[in-house]
CSV table of N, CA, C and O in Angstrom, one decimal:
chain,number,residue,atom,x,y,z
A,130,UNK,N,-2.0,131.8,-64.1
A,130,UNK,CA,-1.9,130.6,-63.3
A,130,UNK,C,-2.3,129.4,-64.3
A,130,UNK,O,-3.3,129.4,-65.0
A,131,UNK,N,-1.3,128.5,-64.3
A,131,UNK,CA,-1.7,127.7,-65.2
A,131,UNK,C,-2.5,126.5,-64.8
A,131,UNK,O,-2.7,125.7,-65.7
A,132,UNK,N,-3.0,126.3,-63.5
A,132,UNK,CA,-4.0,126.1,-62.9
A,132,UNK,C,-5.7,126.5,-63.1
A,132,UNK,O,-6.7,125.8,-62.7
A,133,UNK,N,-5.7,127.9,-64.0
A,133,UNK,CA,-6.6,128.5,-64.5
A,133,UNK,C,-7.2,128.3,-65.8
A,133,UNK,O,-8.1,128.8,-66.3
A,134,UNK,N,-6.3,127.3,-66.4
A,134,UNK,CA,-6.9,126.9,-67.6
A,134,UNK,C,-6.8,125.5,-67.7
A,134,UNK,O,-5.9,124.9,-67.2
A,135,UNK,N,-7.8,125.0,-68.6
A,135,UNK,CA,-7.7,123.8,-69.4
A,135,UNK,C,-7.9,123.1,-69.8
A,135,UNK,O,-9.2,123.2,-70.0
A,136,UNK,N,-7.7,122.2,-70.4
A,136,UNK,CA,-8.7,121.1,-71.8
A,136,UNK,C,-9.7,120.3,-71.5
A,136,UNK,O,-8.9,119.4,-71.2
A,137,UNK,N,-10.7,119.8,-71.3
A,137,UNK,CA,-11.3,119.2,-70.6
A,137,UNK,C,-12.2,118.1,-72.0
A,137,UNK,O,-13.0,118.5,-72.8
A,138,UNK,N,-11.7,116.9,-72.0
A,138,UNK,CA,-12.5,115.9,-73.3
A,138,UNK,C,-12.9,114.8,-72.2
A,138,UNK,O,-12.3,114.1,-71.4
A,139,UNK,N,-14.2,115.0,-72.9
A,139,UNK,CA,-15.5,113.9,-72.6
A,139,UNK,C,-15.4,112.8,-73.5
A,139,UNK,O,-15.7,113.1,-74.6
A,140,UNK,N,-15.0,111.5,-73.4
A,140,UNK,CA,-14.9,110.3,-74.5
A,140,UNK,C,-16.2,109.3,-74.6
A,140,UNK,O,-16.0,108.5,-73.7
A,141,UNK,N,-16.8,109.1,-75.0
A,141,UNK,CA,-18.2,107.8,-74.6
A,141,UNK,C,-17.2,106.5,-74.9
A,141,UNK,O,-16.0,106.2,-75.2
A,142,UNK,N,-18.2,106.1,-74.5
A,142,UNK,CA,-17.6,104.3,-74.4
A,142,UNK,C,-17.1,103.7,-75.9
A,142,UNK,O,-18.2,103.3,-76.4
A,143,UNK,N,-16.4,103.5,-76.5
A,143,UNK,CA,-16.3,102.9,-77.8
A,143,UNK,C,-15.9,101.5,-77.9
A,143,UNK,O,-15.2,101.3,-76.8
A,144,UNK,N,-15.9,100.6,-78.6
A,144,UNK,CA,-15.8,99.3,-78.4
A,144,UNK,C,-16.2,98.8,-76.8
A,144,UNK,O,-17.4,98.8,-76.4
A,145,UNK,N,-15.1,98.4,-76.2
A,145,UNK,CA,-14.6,97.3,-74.7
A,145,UNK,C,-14.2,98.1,-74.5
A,145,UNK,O,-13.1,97.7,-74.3
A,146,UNK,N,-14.1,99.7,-74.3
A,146,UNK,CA,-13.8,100.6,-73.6
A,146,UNK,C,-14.6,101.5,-73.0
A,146,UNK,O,-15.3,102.3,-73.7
A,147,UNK,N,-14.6,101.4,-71.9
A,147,UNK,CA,-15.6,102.5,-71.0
A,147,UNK,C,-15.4,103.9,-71.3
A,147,UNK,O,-14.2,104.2,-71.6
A,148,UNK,N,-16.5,104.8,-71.3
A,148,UNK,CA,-16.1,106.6,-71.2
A,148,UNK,C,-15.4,106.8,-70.5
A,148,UNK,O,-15.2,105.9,-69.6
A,149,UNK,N,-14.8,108.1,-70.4
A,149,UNK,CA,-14.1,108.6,-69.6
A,149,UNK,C,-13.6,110.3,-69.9
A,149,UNK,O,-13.7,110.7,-71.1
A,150,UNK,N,-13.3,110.8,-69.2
A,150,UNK,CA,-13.2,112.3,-68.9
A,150,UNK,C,-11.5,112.7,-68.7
A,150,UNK,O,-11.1,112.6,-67.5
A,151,UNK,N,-10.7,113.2,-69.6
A,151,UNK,CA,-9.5,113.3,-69.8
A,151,UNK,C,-9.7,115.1,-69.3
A,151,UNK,O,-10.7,115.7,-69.8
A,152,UNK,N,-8.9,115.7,-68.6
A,152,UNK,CA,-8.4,117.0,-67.9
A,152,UNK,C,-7.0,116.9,-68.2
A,152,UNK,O,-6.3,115.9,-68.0
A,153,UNK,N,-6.4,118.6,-68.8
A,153,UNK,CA,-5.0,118.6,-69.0
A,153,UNK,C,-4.6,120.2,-69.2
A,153,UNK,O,-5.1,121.2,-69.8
A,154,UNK,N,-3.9,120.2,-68.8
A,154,UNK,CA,-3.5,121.8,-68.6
A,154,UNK,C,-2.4,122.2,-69.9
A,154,UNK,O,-1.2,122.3,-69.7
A,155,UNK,N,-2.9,122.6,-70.9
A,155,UNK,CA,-2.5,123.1,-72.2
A,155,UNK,C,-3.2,124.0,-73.1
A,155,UNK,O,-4.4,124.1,-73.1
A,156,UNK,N,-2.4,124.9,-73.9
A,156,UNK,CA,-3.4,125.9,-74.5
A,156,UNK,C,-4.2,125.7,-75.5
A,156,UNK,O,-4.2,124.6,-76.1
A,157,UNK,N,-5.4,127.0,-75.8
A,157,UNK,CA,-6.0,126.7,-76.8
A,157,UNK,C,-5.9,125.7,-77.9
A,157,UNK,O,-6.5,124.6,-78.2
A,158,UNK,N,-4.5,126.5,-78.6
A,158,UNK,CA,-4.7,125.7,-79.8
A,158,UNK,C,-4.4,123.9,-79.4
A,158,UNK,O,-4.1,123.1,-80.3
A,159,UNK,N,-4.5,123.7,-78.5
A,159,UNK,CA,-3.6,121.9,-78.5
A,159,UNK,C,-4.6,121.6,-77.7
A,159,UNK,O,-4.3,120.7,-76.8
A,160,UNK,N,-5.9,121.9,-77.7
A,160,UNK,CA,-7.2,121.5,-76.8
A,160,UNK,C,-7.8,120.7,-77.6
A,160,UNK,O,-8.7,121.2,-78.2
A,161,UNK,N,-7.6,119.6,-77.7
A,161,UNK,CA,-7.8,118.4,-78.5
A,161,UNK,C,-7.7,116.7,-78.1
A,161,UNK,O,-7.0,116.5,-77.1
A,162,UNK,N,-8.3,115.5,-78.7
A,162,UNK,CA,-8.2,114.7,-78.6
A,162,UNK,C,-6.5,114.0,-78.1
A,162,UNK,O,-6.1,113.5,-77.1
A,163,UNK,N,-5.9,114.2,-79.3
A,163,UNK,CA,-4.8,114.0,-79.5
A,163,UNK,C,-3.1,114.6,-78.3
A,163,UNK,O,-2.0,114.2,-77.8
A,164,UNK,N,-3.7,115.3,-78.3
A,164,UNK,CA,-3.1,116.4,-77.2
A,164,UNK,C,-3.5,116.0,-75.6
A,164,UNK,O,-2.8,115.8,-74.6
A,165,UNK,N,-4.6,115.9,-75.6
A,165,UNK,CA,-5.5,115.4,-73.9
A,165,UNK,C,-5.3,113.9,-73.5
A,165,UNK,O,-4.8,113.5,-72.4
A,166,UNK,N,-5.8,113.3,-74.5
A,166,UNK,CA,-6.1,112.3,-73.8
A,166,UNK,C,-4.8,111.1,-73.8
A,166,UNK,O,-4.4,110.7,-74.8
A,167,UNK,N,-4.4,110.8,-72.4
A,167,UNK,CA,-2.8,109.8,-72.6
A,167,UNK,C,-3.4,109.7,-70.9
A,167,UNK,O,-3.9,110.5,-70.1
A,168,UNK,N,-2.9,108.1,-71.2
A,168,UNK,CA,-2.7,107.1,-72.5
A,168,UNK,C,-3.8,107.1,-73.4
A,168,UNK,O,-4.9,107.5,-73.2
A,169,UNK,N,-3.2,106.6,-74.5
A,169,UNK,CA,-4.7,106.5,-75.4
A,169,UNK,C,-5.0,105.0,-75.3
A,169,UNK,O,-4.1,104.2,-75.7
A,170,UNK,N,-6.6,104.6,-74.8
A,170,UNK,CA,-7.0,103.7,-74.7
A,170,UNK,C,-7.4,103.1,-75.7
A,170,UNK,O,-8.6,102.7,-75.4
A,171,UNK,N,-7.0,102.7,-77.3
A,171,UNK,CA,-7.2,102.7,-78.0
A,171,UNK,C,-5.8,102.2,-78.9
A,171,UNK,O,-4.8,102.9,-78.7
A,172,UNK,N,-5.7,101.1,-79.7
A,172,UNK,CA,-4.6,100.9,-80.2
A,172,UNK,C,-4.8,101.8,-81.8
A,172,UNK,O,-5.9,102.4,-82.3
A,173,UNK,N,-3.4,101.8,-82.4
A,173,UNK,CA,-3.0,103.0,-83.4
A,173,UNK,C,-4.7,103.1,-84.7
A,173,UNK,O,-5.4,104.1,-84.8
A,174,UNK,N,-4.7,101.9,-85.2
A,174,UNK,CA,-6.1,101.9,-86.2
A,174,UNK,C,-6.9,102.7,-85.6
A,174,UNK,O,-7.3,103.6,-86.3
A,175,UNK,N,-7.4,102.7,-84.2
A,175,UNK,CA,-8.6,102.9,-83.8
A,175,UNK,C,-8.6,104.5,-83.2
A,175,UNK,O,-9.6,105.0,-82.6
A,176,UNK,N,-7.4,105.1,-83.2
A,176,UNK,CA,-7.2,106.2,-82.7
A,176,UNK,C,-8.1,107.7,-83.5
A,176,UNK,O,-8.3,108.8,-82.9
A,177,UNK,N,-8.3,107.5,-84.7
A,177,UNK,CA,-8.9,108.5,-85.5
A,177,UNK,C,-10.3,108.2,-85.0
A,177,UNK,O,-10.8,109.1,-84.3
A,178,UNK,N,-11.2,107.0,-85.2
A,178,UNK,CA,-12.7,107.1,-84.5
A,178,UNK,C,-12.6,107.3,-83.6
A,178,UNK,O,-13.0,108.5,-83.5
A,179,UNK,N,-12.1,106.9,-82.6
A,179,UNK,CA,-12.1,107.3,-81.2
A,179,UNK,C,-12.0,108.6,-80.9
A,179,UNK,O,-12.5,109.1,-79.9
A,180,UNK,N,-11.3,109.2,-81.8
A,180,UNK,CA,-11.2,111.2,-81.0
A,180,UNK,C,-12.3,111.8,-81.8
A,180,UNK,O,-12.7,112.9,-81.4
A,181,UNK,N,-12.9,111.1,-82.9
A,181,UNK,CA,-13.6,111.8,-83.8
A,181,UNK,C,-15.1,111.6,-82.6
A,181,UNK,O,-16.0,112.4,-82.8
A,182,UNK,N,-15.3,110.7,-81.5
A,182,UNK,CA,-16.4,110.9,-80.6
A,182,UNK,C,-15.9,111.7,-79.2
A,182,UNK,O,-16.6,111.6,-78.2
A,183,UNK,N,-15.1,112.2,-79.2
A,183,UNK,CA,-14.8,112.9,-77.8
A,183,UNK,C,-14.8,114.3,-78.3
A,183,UNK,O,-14.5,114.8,-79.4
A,184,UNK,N,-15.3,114.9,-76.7
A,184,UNK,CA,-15.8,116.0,-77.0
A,184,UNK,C,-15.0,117.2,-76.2
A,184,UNK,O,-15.2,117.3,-75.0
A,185,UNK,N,-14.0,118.0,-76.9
A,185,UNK,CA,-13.4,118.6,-76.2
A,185,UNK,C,-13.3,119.9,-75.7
A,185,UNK,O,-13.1,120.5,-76.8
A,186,UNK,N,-13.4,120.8,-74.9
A,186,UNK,CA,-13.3,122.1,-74.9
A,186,UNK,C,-12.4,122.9,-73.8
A,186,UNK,O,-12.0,122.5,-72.7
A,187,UNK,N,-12.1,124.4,-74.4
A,187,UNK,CA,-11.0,124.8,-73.4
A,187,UNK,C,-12.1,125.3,-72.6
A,187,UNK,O,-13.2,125.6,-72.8
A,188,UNK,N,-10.9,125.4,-71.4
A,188,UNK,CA,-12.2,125.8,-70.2
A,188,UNK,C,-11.2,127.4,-69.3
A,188,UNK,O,-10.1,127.1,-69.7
A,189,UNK,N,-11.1,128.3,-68.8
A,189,UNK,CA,-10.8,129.4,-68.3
A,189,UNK,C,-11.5,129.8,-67.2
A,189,UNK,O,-12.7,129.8,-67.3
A,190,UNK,N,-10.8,130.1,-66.0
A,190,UNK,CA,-11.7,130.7,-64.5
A,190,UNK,C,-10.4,131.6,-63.9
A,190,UNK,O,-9.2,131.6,-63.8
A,191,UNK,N,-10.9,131.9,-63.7
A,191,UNK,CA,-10.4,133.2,-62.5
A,191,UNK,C,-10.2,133.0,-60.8
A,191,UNK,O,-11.0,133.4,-60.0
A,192,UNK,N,-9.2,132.3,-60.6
A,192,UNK,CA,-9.2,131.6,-59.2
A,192,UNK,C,-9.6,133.0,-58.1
A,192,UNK,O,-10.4,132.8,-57.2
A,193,UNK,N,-9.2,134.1,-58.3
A,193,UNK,CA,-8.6,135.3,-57.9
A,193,UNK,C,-10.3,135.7,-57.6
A,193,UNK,O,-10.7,135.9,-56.4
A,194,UNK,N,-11.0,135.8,-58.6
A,194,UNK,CA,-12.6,135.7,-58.6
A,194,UNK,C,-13.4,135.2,-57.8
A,194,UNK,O,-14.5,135.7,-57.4
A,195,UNK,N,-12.9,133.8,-57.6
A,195,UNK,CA,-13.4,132.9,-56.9
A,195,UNK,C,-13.1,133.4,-55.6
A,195,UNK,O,-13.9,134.1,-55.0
A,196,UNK,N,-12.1,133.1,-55.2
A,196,UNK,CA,-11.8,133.5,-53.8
A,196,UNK,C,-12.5,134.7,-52.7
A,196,UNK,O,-12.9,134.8,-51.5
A,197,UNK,N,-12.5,135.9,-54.2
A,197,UNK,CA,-13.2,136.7,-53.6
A,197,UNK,C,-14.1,137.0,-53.2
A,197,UNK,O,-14.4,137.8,-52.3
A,198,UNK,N,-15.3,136.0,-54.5
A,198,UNK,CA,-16.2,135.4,-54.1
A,198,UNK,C,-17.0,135.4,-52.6
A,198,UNK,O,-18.0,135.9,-52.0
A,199,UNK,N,-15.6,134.1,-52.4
A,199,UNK,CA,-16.1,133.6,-51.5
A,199,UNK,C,-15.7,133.8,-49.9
A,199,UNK,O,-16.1,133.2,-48.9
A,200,UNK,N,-14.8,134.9,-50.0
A,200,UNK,CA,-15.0,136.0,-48.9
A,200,UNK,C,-15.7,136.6,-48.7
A,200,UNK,O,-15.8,137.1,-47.5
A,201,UNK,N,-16.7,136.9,-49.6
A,201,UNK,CA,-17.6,137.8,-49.7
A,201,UNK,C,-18.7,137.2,-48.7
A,201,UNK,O,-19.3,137.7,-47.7
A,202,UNK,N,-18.7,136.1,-49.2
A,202,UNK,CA,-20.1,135.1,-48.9
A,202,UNK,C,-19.9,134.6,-47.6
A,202,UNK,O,-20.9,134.6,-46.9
A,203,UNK,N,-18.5,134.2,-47.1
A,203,UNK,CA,-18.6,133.8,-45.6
A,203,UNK,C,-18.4,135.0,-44.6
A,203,UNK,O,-18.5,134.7,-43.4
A,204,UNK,N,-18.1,136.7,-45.2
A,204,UNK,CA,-18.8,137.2,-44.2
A,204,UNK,C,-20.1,137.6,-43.6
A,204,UNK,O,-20.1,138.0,-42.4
């Protein structure tokens, strides 16, 4: 499910730009600044600092897991 994975980057505030939390459904290897985050709030100069403070990582769950979970629990 490609629902079950995905990039998840945390940005702090840099300049006149507030943080913010970019989510994107792509694989490992492209789990990155550059890849995640669009638009980029940042014009072209400022685009290398800017990803060099965001923090990105792939994320993986088991919907299938969950569910079962939580059958479990509501009987």
């Amino acid at each position: 499910n490609s629902e079950d994975v995905r990039c998840k980057c945390i940005c702090p505030p840099y300049k006149d730009h507030s943080g913010h939390i970019y989510n994107k459904n792509v694989s490992q290897k492209d789990c990155d600044c550059l890849h995640v985050v669009e638009p980029m709030p940042v014009p072209g100069p400022d685009v290398e600092a800017y990803c060099l403070r965001c923090e990105c990582k792939y994320e993986e769950r088991s919907s299938v897991t969950i569910k079962v979970s939580n059958l479990i629990l509501l009987a």
